[in-house]
mmCIF file of C-alpha atoms and ligand atoms in Angstrom:
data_model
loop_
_atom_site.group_PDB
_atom_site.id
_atom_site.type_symbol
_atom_site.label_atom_id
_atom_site.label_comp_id
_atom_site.label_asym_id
_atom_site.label_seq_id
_atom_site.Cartn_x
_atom_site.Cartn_y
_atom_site.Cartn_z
ATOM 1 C CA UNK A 1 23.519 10.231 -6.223
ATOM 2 C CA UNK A 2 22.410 9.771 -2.557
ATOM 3 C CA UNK A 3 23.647 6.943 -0.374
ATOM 4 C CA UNK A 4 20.547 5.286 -0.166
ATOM 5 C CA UNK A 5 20.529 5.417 -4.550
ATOM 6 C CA UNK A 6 23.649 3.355 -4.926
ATOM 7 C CA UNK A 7 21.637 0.463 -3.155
ATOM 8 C CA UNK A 8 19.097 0.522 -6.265
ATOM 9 C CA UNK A 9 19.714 -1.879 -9.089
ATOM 10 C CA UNK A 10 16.997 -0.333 -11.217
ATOM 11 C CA UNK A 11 14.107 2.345 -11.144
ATOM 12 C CA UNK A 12 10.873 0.857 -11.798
ATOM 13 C CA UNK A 13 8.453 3.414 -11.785
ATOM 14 C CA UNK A 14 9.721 7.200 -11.651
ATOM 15 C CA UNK A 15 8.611 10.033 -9.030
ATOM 16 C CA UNK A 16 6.796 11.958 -12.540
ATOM 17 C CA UNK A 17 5.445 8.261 -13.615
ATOM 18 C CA UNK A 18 3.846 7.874 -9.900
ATOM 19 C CA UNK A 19 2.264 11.019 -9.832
ATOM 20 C CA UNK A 20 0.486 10.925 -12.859
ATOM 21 C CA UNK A 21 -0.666 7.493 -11.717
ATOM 22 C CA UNK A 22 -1.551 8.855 -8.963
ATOM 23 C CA UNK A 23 -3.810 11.658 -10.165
ATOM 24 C CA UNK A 24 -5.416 8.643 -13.032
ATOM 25 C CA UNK A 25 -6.396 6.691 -9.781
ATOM 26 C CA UNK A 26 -7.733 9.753 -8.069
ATOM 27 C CA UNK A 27 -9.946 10.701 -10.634
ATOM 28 C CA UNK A 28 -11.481 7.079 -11.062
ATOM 29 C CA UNK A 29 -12.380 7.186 -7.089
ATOM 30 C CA UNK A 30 -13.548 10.357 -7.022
ATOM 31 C CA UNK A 31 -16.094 9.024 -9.653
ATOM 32 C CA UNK A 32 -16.663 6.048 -7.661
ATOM 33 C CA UNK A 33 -17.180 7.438 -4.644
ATOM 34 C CA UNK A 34 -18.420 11.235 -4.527
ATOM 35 C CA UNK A 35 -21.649 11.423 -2.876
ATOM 36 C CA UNK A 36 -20.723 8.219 -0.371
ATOM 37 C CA UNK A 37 -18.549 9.884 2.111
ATOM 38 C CA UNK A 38 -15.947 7.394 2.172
ATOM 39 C CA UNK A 39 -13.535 6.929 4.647
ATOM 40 C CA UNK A 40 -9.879 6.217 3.404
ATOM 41 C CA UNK A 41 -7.996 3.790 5.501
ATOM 42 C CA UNK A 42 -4.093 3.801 5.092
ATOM 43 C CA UNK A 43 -2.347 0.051 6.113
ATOM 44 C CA UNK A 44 1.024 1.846 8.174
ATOM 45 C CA UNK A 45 3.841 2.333 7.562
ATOM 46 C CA UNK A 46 4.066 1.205 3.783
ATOM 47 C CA UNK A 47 1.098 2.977 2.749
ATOM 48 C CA UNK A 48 1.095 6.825 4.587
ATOM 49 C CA UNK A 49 2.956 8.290 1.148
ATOM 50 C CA UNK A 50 0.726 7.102 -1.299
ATOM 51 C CA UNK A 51 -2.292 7.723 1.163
ATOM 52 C CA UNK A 52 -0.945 11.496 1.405
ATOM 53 C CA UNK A 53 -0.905 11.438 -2.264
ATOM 54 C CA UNK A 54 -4.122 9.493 -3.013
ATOM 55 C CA UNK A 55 -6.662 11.202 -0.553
ATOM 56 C CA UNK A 56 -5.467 15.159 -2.378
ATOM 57 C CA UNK A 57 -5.686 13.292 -5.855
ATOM 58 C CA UNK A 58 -9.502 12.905 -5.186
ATOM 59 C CA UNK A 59 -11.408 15.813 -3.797
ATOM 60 C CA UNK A 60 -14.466 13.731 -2.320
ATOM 61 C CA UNK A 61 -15.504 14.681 0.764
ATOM 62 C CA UNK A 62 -13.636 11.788 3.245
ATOM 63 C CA UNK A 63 -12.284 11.374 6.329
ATOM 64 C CA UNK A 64 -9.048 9.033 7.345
ATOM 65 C CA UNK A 65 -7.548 6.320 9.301
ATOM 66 C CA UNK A 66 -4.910 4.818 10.140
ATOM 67 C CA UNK A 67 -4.330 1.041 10.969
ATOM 68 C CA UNK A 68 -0.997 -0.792 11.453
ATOM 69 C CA UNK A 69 -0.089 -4.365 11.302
ATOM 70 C CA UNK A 70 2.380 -6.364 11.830
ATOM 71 C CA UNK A 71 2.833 -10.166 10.026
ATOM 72 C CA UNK A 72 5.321 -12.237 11.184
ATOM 73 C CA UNK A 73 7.733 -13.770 8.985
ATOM 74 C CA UNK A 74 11.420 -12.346 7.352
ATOM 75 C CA UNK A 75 11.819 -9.247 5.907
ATOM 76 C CA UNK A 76 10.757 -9.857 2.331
ATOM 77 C CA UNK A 77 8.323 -12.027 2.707
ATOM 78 C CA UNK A 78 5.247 -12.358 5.074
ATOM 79 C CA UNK A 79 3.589 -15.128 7.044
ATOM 80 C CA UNK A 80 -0.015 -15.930 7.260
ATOM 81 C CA UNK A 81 -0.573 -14.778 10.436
ATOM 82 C CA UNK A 82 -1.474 -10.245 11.073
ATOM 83 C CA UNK A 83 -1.723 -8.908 14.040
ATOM 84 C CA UNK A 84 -3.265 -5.278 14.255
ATOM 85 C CA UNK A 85 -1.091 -3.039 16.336
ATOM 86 C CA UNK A 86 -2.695 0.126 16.158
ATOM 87 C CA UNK A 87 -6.214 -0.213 15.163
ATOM 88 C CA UNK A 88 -9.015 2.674 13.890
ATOM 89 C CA UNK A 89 -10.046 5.133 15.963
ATOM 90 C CA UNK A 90 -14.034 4.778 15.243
ATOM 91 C CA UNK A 91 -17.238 2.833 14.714
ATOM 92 C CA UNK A 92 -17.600 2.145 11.119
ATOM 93 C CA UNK A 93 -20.476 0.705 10.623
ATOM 94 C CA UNK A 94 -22.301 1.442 7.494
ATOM 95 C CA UNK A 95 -19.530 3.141 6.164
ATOM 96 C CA UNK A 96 -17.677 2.836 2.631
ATOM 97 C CA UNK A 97 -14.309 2.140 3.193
ATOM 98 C CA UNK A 98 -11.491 2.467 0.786
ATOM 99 C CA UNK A 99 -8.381 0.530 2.126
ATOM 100 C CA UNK A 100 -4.930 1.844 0.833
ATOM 101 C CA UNK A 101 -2.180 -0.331 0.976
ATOM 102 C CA UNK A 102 1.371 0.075 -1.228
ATOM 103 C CA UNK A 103 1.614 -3.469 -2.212
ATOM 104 C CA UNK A 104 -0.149 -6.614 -2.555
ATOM 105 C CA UNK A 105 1.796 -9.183 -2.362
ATOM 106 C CA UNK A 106 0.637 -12.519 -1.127
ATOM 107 C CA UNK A 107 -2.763 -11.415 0.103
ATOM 108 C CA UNK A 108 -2.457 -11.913 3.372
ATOM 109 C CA UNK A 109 -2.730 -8.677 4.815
ATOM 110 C CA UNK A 110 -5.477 -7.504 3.053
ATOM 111 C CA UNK A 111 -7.303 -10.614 3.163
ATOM 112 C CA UNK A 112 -7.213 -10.356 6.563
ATOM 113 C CA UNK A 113 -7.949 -6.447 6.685
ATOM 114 C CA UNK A 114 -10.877 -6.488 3.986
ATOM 115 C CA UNK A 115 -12.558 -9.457 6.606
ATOM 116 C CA UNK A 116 -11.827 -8.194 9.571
ATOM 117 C CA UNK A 117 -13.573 -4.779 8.523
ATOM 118 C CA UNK A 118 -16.827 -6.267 7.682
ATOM 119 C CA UNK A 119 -16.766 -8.208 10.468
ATOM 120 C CA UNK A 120 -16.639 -4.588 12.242
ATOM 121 C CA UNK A 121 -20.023 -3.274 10.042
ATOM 122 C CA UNK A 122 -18.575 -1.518 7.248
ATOM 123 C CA UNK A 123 -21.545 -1.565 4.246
ATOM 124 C CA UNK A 124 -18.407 -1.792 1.742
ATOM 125 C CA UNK A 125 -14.627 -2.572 1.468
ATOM 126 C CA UNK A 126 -12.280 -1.377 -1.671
ATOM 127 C CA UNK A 127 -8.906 -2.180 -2.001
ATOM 128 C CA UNK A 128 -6.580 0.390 -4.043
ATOM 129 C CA UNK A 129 -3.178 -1.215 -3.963
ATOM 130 C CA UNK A 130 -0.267 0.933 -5.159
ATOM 131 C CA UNK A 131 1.657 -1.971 -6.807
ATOM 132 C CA UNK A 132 0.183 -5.547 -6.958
ATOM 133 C CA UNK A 133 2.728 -8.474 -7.366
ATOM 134 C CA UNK A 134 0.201 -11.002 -8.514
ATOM 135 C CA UNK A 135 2.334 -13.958 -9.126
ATOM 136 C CA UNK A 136 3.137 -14.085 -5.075
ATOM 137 C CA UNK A 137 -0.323 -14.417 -4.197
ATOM 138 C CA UNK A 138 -1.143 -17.296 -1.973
ATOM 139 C CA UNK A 139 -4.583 -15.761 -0.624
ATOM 140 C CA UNK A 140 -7.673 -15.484 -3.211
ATOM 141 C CA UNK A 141 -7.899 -11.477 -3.354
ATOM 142 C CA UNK A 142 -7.799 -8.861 -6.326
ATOM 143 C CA UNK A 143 -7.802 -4.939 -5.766
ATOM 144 C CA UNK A 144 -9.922 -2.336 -6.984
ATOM 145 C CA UNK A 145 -7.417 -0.242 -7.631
ATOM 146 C CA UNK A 146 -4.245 -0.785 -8.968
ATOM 147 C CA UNK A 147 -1.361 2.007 -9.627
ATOM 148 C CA UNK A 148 1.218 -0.633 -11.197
ATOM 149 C CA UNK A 149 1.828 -4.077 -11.628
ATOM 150 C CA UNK A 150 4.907 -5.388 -10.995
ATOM 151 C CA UNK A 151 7.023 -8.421 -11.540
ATOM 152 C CA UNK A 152 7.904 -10.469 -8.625
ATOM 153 C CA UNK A 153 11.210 -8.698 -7.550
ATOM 154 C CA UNK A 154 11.827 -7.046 -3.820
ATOM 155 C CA UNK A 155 10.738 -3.027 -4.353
ATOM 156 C CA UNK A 156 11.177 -0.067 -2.463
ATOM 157 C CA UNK A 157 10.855 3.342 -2.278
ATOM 158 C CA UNK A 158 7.632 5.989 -2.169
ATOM 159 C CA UNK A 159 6.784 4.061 1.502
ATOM 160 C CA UNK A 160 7.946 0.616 1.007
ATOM 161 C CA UNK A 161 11.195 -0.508 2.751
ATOM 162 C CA UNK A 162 13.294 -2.949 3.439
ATOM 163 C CA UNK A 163 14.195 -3.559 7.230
ATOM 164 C CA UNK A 164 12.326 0.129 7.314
ATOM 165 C CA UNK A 165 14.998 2.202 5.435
ATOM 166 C CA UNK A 166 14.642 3.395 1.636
ATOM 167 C CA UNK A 167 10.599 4.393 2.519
ATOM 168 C CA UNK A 168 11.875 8.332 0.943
ATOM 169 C CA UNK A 169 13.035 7.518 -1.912
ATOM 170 C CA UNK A 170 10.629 9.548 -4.013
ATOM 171 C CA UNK A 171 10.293 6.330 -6.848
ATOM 172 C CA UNK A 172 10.406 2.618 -6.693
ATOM 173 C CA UNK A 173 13.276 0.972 -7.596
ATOM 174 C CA UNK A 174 14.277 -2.831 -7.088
ATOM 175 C CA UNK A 175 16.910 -3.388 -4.143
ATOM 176 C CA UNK A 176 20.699 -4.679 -5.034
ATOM 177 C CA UNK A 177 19.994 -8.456 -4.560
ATOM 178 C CA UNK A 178 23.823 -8.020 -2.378
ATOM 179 C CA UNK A 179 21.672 -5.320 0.409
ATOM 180 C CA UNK A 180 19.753 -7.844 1.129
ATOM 181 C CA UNK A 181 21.442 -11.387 0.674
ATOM 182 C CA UNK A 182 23.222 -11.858 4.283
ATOM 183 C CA UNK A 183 19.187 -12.313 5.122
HETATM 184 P P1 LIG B 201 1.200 -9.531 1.850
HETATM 185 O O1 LIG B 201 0.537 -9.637 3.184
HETATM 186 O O2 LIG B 201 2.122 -10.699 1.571
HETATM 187 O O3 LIG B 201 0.273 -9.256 0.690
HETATM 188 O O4 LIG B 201 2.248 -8.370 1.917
HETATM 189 C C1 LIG B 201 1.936 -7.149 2.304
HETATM 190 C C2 LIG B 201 3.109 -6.437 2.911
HETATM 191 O O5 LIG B 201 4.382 -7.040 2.645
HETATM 192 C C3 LIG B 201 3.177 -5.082 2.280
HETATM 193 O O6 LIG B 201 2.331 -4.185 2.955
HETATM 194 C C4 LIG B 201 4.635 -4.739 2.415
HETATM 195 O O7 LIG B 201 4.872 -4.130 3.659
HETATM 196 C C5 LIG B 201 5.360 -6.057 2.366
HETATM 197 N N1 LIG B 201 5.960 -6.299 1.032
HETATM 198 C C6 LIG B 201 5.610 -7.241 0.140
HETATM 199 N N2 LIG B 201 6.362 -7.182 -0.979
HETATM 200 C C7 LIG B 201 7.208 -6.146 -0.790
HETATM 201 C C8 LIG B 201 8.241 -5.533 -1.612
HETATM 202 O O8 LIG B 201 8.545 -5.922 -2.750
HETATM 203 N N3 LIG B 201 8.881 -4.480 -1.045
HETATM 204 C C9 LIG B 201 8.587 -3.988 0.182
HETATM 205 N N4 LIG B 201 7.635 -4.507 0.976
HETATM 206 C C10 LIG B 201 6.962 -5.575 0.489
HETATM 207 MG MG1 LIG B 202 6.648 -3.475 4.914
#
């Protein structure tokens, strides 16, 4: 048992039960979208595992971004209001985008992101969400694609943190409620 393991109350999903996810997901995209040259856009820092993962688990012929946000609020929950801190790189107008995010929680930062990238030209915006937590959602938004979905409890692990740490643990497990109650 590593340090950071004693901190987890329970494993959710195991690092055998997210890669075959992973691979299921990959194989619906690449169906969906060979042929329309997507572009794969991981939301930093949560996401940049399950993009790694995601963009080898279908072959199309892509490119990637990156784009990083920040939402103010406490550490386990977010505010309405993103900011982008490190935006894309290039024009993408036209373009099919597929948005990767590793959880959607209340909608806010995708809501925001899926808007804010037509606004910027792109012909189409998916959403594939790693883990959704539908019963937070405050913001009228479903995903495309959906690894798991999971109960409203405070994950991390395989890129999610909490106050930045756990994000390599290779699953996702649900935090000791006593890590985080001096919030
Ligand atoms: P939303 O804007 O409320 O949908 O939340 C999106 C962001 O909140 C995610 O990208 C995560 O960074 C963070 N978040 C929400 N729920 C959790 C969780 O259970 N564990 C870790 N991060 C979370
Ligand atoms: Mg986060």
């Amino acid at each position: 048992m590593s340090m950071m393991d004693q901190d987890i109350l329970k494993v959710l999903y195991t690092q055998e039960e997210i890669a075959a996810r992973v691979k299921e997901l990959g194989a619906q995209m690449y169906e969906d979208f060979k042929g329309k040259d997507p572009l794969f856009v991981s939301v930093l820092r949560g996401a940049f595992i399950f993009m790694a993962d995601i963009v080898r688990a279908c072959q199309v012929k892509s490119d990637v971004e990156f784009i990083a946000v920040s939402s103010y609020g406490n550490a386990t929950t977010s505010s309405g209001a993103v900011q982008i801190t490190h935006d894309i790189q290039q024009d993408i107008s036209g373009r099919n985008l597929v948005v990767i995010e590793d959880i959607l929680d209340s909608g806010n930062t995708l809501s925001f992101l899926k808007q804010y990238f037509l606004t910027k030209g792109a012909a189409s915006v998916a959403i594939c969400t790693l883990l959704d937590k539908p019963s937070r959602r405050t913001k009228v938004i479903t995903a495309d694609y959906i690894g798991f979905t999971v109960p409203d409890e405070f994950v991390v692990g395989y890129g999610l943190d909490y106050c930045q740490k756990y994000r390599n643990l290779p699953y996702i497990g649900v935090l000791k409620p006593e890590v985080y109650s001096g919030e």
